[in-house]
Amino acid sequence: MSTNTDVSLSSYDEDQGSKFIRKAKEAPFVPIGMAGFAAIVVYGLYKLKNRGNTKMSIHLIHMRVAAQGFVVGAMTL
Protein backbone atom coordinates (compact mmCIF):
# COMPACT_ATOMS: atom_id res chain seq x y z
CA MET A 1 0.00 0.00 0.00
CA SER A 2 1.37 3.35 -0.94
CA THR A 3 0.34 6.67 0.48
CA ASN A 4 0.35 9.94 -1.36
CA THR A 5 2.33 12.42 0.72
CA ASP A 6 2.29 15.14 -1.94
CA VAL A 7 -1.08 16.55 -0.93
CA SER A 8 -1.66 20.05 -2.21
CA LEU A 9 -2.18 22.45 0.67
CA SER A 10 -2.94 25.51 -1.46
CA SER A 11 -6.15 26.22 0.46
CA TYR A 12 -4.17 26.37 3.68
CA ASP A 13 -1.49 28.64 2.23
CA GLU A 14 -3.68 31.61 1.33
CA ASP A 15 -4.06 34.47 3.76
CA GLN A 16 -7.34 36.14 4.73
CA GLY A 17 -7.09 38.89 2.12
CA SER A 18 -6.60 36.58 -0.84
CA LYS A 19 -9.27 34.22 0.47
CA PHE A 20 -11.75 37.11 0.71
CA ILE A 21 -10.87 38.25 -2.82
CA ARG A 22 -11.33 34.72 -4.19
CA LYS A 23 -14.70 34.34 -2.44
CA ALA A 24 -15.78 37.82 -3.65
CA LYS A 25 -15.07 36.81 -7.24
CA GLU A 26 -17.15 33.65 -6.80
CA ALA A 27 -20.15 35.49 -5.27
CA PRO A 28 -19.82 39.25 -5.89
CA PHE A 29 -23.10 40.26 -4.22
CA VAL A 30 -22.08 38.98 -0.78
CA PRO A 31 -19.49 41.77 -0.21
CA ILE A 32 -22.01 44.25 -1.61
CA GLY A 33 -24.55 43.00 0.93
CA MET A 34 -22.00 43.26 3.72
CA ALA A 35 -21.12 46.84 2.71
CA GLY A 36 -24.78 47.81 2.51
CA PHE A 37 -25.45 46.27 5.91
CA ALA A 38 -22.57 48.26 7.42
CA ALA A 39 -23.74 51.46 5.73
CA ILE A 40 -27.30 51.08 7.03
CA VAL A 41 -26.05 50.37 10.56
CA VAL A 42 -23.78 53.45 10.50
CA TYR A 43 -26.64 55.57 9.14
CA GLY A 44 -28.97 54.23 11.84
CA LEU A 45 -26.49 55.05 14.58
CA TYR A 46 -26.02 58.53 13.13
CA LYS A 47 -29.77 59.17 13.02
CA LEU A 48 -30.28 57.73 16.50
CA LYS A 49 -29.97 61.10 18.20
CA ASN A 50 -32.41 62.77 15.76
CA ARG A 51 -35.15 60.15 15.86
CA GLY A 52 -37.78 62.58 17.20
CA ASN A 53 -40.64 61.04 19.19
CA THR A 54 -39.95 57.52 17.94
CA LYS A 55 -39.19 55.01 20.66
CA MET A 56 -35.69 53.53 20.75
CA SER A 57 -36.94 49.97 20.25
CA ILE A 58 -38.98 50.92 17.16
CA HIS A 59 -36.02 52.78 15.67
CA LEU A 60 -33.73 49.79 16.20
CA ILE A 61 -36.28 47.38 14.73
CA HIS A 62 -36.62 49.53 11.61
CA MET A 63 -32.85 49.70 11.16
CA ARG A 64 -32.51 45.92 11.63
CA VAL A 65 -35.22 45.20 9.07
CA ALA A 66 -33.65 47.62 6.58
CA ALA A 67 -30.19 46.09 7.00
CA GLN A 68 -31.46 42.51 6.72
CA GLY A 69 -33.59 43.41 3.72
CA PHE A 70 -30.59 44.90 1.94
CA VAL A 71 -28.49 41.78 2.57
CA VAL A 72 -31.22 39.37 1.48
CA GLY A 73 -31.89 41.47 -1.61
CA ALA A 74 -28.21 41.54 -2.56
CA MET A 75 -27.86 37.79 -2.08
CA THR A 76 -30.96 36.96 -4.14
CA LEU A 77 -29.70 39.05 -7.08
Coordinates of N, CA, C and O in Angstrom, one line a residue:
M1 N 0.8 -1.2 0.0 CA 0.0 0.0 0.0 C 0.9 1.2 0.0 O 1.8 1.4 0.8
S2 N 0.6 2.1 -0.9 CA 1.4 3.3 -0.9 C 0.5 4.5 -0.5 O -0.7 4.5 -0.8
T3 N 1.1 5.5 0.1 CA 0.3 6.7 0.5 C 0.8 7.9 -0.3 O 2.0 8.0 -0.6
N4 N 0.0 8.7 -0.6 CA 0.3 9.9 -1.4 C 0.7 11.0 -0.4 O -0.2 11.6 0.3
T5 N 1.9 11.4 -0.2 CA 2.3 12.4 0.7 C 2.4 13.8 0.1 O 2.8 14.8 0.7
D6 N 2.2 13.9 -1.2 CA 2.3 15.1 -1.9 C 0.9 15.8 -2.1 O 0.5 16.2 -3.1
V7 N 0.3 15.9 -0.9 CA -1.1 16.5 -0.9 C -0.9 18.1 -1.1 O -0.1 18.7 -0.4
S8 N -1.7 18.6 -2.0 CA -1.7 20.1 -2.2 C -2.3 20.8 -1.1 O -3.5 20.5 -0.7
L9 N -1.6 21.7 -0.5 CA -2.2 22.4 0.7 C -2.4 23.9 0.3 O -2.3 24.8 1.1
S10 N -2.8 24.1 -1.0 CA -2.9 25.5 -1.5 C -4.0 26.2 -0.7 O -4.0 27.4 -0.5
S11 N -5.1 25.5 -0.3 CA -6.2 26.2 0.5 C -5.7 26.6 1.8 O -6.2 27.6 2.4
Y12 N -4.7 26.0 2.4 CA -4.2 26.4 3.7 C -3.1 27.5 3.6 O -2.8 28.1 4.6
D13 N -2.6 27.7 2.4 CA -1.5 28.6 2.2 C -2.0 30.1 2.0 O -1.2 31.0 2.1
E14 N -3.2 30.3 1.6 CA -3.7 31.6 1.3 C -4.1 32.4 2.6 O -4.6 31.8 3.5
D15 N -3.7 33.6 2.6 CA -4.1 34.5 3.8 C -5.5 35.0 3.7 O -6.2 34.7 2.7
Q16 N -5.9 35.7 4.7 CA -7.3 36.1 4.7 C -7.7 37.1 3.6 O -8.8 37.0 3.0
G17 N -6.8 37.9 3.2 CA -7.1 38.9 2.1 C -7.3 38.2 0.8 O -8.3 38.5 0.1
S18 N -6.4 37.3 0.4 CA -6.6 36.6 -0.8 C -7.8 35.6 -0.8 O -8.5 35.4 -1.8
K19 N -8.1 35.1 0.3 CA -9.3 34.2 0.5 C -10.5 35.0 0.3 O -11.5 34.6 -0.4
F20 N -10.6 36.2 0.9 CA -11.7 37.1 0.7 C -11.9 37.5 -0.8 O -13.0 37.5 -1.3
I21 N -10.8 37.9 -1.4 CA -10.9 38.3 -2.8 C -11.4 37.1 -3.7 O -12.2 37.3 -4.6
R22 N -10.9 35.9 -3.4 CA -11.3 34.7 -4.2 C -12.8 34.5 -4.0 O -13.6 34.2 -4.9
K23 N -13.3 34.5 -2.7 CA -14.7 34.3 -2.4 C -15.6 35.5 -3.1 O -16.7 35.2 -3.5
A24 N -15.0 36.7 -3.1 CA -15.8 37.8 -3.6 C -15.9 37.7 -5.2 O -17.0 38.0 -5.7
K25 N -14.9 37.1 -5.8 CA -15.1 36.8 -7.2 C -16.1 35.7 -7.5 O -16.8 35.7 -8.5
E26 N -16.2 34.7 -6.6 CA -17.2 33.6 -6.8 C -18.6 34.1 -6.6 O -19.5 33.7 -7.3
A27 N -18.8 35.0 -5.6 CA -20.1 35.5 -5.3 C -20.0 37.0 -5.0 O -19.9 37.4 -3.9
P28 N -20.1 37.8 -6.1 CA -19.8 39.3 -5.9 C -20.9 40.0 -5.1 O -20.6 41.1 -4.6
F29 N -22.1 39.5 -4.9 CA -23.1 40.3 -4.2 C -23.0 40.1 -2.7 O -23.6 40.9 -2.0
V30 N -22.2 39.1 -2.2 CA -22.1 39.0 -0.8 C -21.3 40.2 -0.2 O -21.7 40.8 0.8
P31 N -20.2 40.6 -0.8 CA -19.5 41.8 -0.2 C -20.3 43.0 -0.4 O -20.3 43.9 0.5
I32 N -21.1 43.1 -1.4 CA -22.0 44.3 -1.6 C -23.0 44.3 -0.5 O -23.4 45.3 0.1
G33 N -23.6 43.1 -0.2 CA -24.6 43.0 0.9 C -23.9 43.4 2.3 O -24.6 44.0 3.1
M34 N -22.7 42.9 2.5 CA -22.0 43.3 3.7 C -21.8 44.8 3.8 O -21.9 45.4 4.9
A35 N -21.4 45.4 2.7 CA -21.1 46.8 2.7 C -22.4 47.6 2.9 O -22.4 48.6 3.7
G36 N -23.5 47.2 2.3 CA -24.8 47.8 2.5 C -25.3 47.7 3.9 O -25.8 48.6 4.5
F37 N -25.1 46.5 4.5 CA -25.4 46.3 5.9 C -24.7 47.2 6.8 O -25.3 47.9 7.7
A38 N -23.4 47.4 6.6 CA -22.6 48.3 7.4 C -23.0 49.7 7.2 O -23.1 50.5 8.2
A39 N -23.3 50.1 6.0 CA -23.7 51.5 5.7 C -25.1 51.8 6.4 O -25.2 52.9 7.0
I40 N -26.0 50.8 6.4 CA -27.3 51.1 7.0 C -27.1 51.1 8.5 O -27.8 52.0 9.2
V41 N -26.3 50.3 9.1 CA -26.0 50.4 10.6 C -25.4 51.7 11.0 O -25.8 52.3 11.9
V42 N -24.4 52.2 10.2 CA -23.8 53.4 10.5 C -24.8 54.6 10.4 O -24.9 55.5 11.2
Y43 N -25.6 54.5 9.3 CA -26.6 55.6 9.1 C -27.6 55.5 10.3 O -28.1 56.6 10.8
G44 N -28.0 54.4 10.7 CA -29.0 54.2 11.8 C -28.4 54.8 13.1 O -29.1 55.4 13.9
L45 N -27.1 54.5 13.4 CA -26.5 55.1 14.6 C -26.4 56.6 14.5 O -26.5 57.3 15.5
Y46 N -26.1 57.1 13.3 CA -26.0 58.5 13.1 C -27.4 59.2 13.4 O -27.5 60.3 14.0
K47 N -28.4 58.6 12.9 CA -29.8 59.2 13.0 C -30.4 58.9 14.4 O -31.5 59.3 14.6
L48 N -29.7 58.1 15.2 CA -30.3 57.7 16.5 C -30.6 58.9 17.4 O -31.6 59.0 18.0
K49 N -29.7 59.9 17.3 CA -30.0 61.1 18.2 C -31.1 62.0 17.7 O -31.6 62.8 18.4
N50 N -31.4 61.9 16.4 CA -32.4 62.8 15.8 C -33.6 62.0 15.4 O -34.2 62.2 14.4
R51 N -34.0 61.0 16.2 CA -35.1 60.1 15.9 C -36.5 60.8 16.2 O -37.5 60.2 15.9
G52 N -36.5 61.9 16.9 CA -37.8 62.6 17.2 C -38.5 61.9 18.3 O -37.9 61.5 19.3
N53 N -39.8 61.7 18.2 CA -40.6 61.0 19.2 C -40.7 59.5 19.1 O -41.4 58.9 19.8
T54 N -39.9 59.0 18.1 CA -40.0 57.5 17.9 C -39.2 56.8 19.1 O -38.2 57.3 19.5
K55 N -39.8 55.8 19.6 CA -39.2 55.0 20.7 C -37.9 54.4 20.2 O -37.7 54.1 19.0
M56 N -37.0 54.1 21.1 CA -35.7 53.5 20.8 C -35.9 52.1 20.1 O -35.2 51.8 19.2
S57 N -36.8 51.3 20.7 CA -36.9 50.0 20.2 C -37.5 50.0 18.8 O -37.1 49.2 18.0
I58 N -38.4 50.9 18.5 CA -39.0 50.9 17.2 C -37.9 51.4 16.2 O -37.8 50.8 15.1
H59 N -37.1 52.3 16.5 CA -36.0 52.8 15.7 C -35.0 51.6 15.4 O -34.7 51.4 14.2
L60 N -34.7 50.9 16.4 CA -33.7 49.8 16.2 C -34.3 48.7 15.4 O -33.6 48.1 14.5
I61 N -35.6 48.4 15.5 CA -36.3 47.4 14.7 C -36.3 47.8 13.3 O -36.0 47.0 12.4
H62 N -36.6 49.1 13.0 CA -36.6 49.5 11.6 C -35.2 49.4 11.0 O -35.1 49.0 9.8
M63 N -34.2 49.8 11.7 CA -32.8 49.7 11.2 C -32.4 48.2 10.9 O -31.8 47.9 9.9
R64 N -32.8 47.3 11.8 CA -32.5 45.9 11.6 C -33.2 45.4 10.4 O -32.6 44.6 9.6
V65 N -34.5 45.7 10.2 CA -35.2 45.2 9.1 C -34.6 45.8 7.8 O -34.5 45.0 6.8
A66 N -34.3 47.0 7.8 CA -33.7 47.6 6.6 C -32.3 46.9 6.2 O -32.1 46.6 5.1
A67 N -31.5 46.7 7.2 CA -30.2 46.1 7.0 C -30.4 44.7 6.5 O -29.7 44.2 5.6
Q68 N -31.2 43.9 7.2 CA -31.5 42.5 6.7 C -32.1 42.5 5.3 O -31.7 41.6 4.5
G69 N -33.0 43.4 5.0 CA -33.6 43.4 3.7 C -32.6 43.7 2.6 O -32.6 43.1 1.6
F70 N -31.6 44.6 2.9 CA -30.6 44.9 1.9 C -29.7 43.7 1.7 O -29.4 43.3 0.5
V71 N -29.3 43.0 2.7 CA -28.5 41.8 2.6 C -29.2 40.7 1.8 O -28.7 40.1 0.9
V72 N -30.5 40.4 2.2 CA -31.2 39.4 1.5 C -31.4 39.8 0.0 O -31.3 38.9 -0.9
G73 N -31.7 41.0 -0.2 CA -31.9 41.5 -1.6 C -30.6 41.3 -2.4 O -30.7 40.9 -3.6
A74 N -29.5 41.7 -1.8 CA -28.2 41.5 -2.6 C -27.9 40.1 -2.8 O -27.4 39.7 -3.9
M75 N -28.2 39.2 -1.9 CA -27.9 37.8 -2.1 C -28.8 37.1 -3.1 O -28.4 36.2 -3.8
T76 N -30.1 37.6 -3.2 CA -31.0 37.0 -4.1 C -30.7 37.4 -5.6 O -31.1 36.7 -6.5
L77 N -30.1 38.6 -5.7 CA -29.7 39.0 -7.1 C -28.6 38.1 -7.6 O -28.5 37.8 -8.7

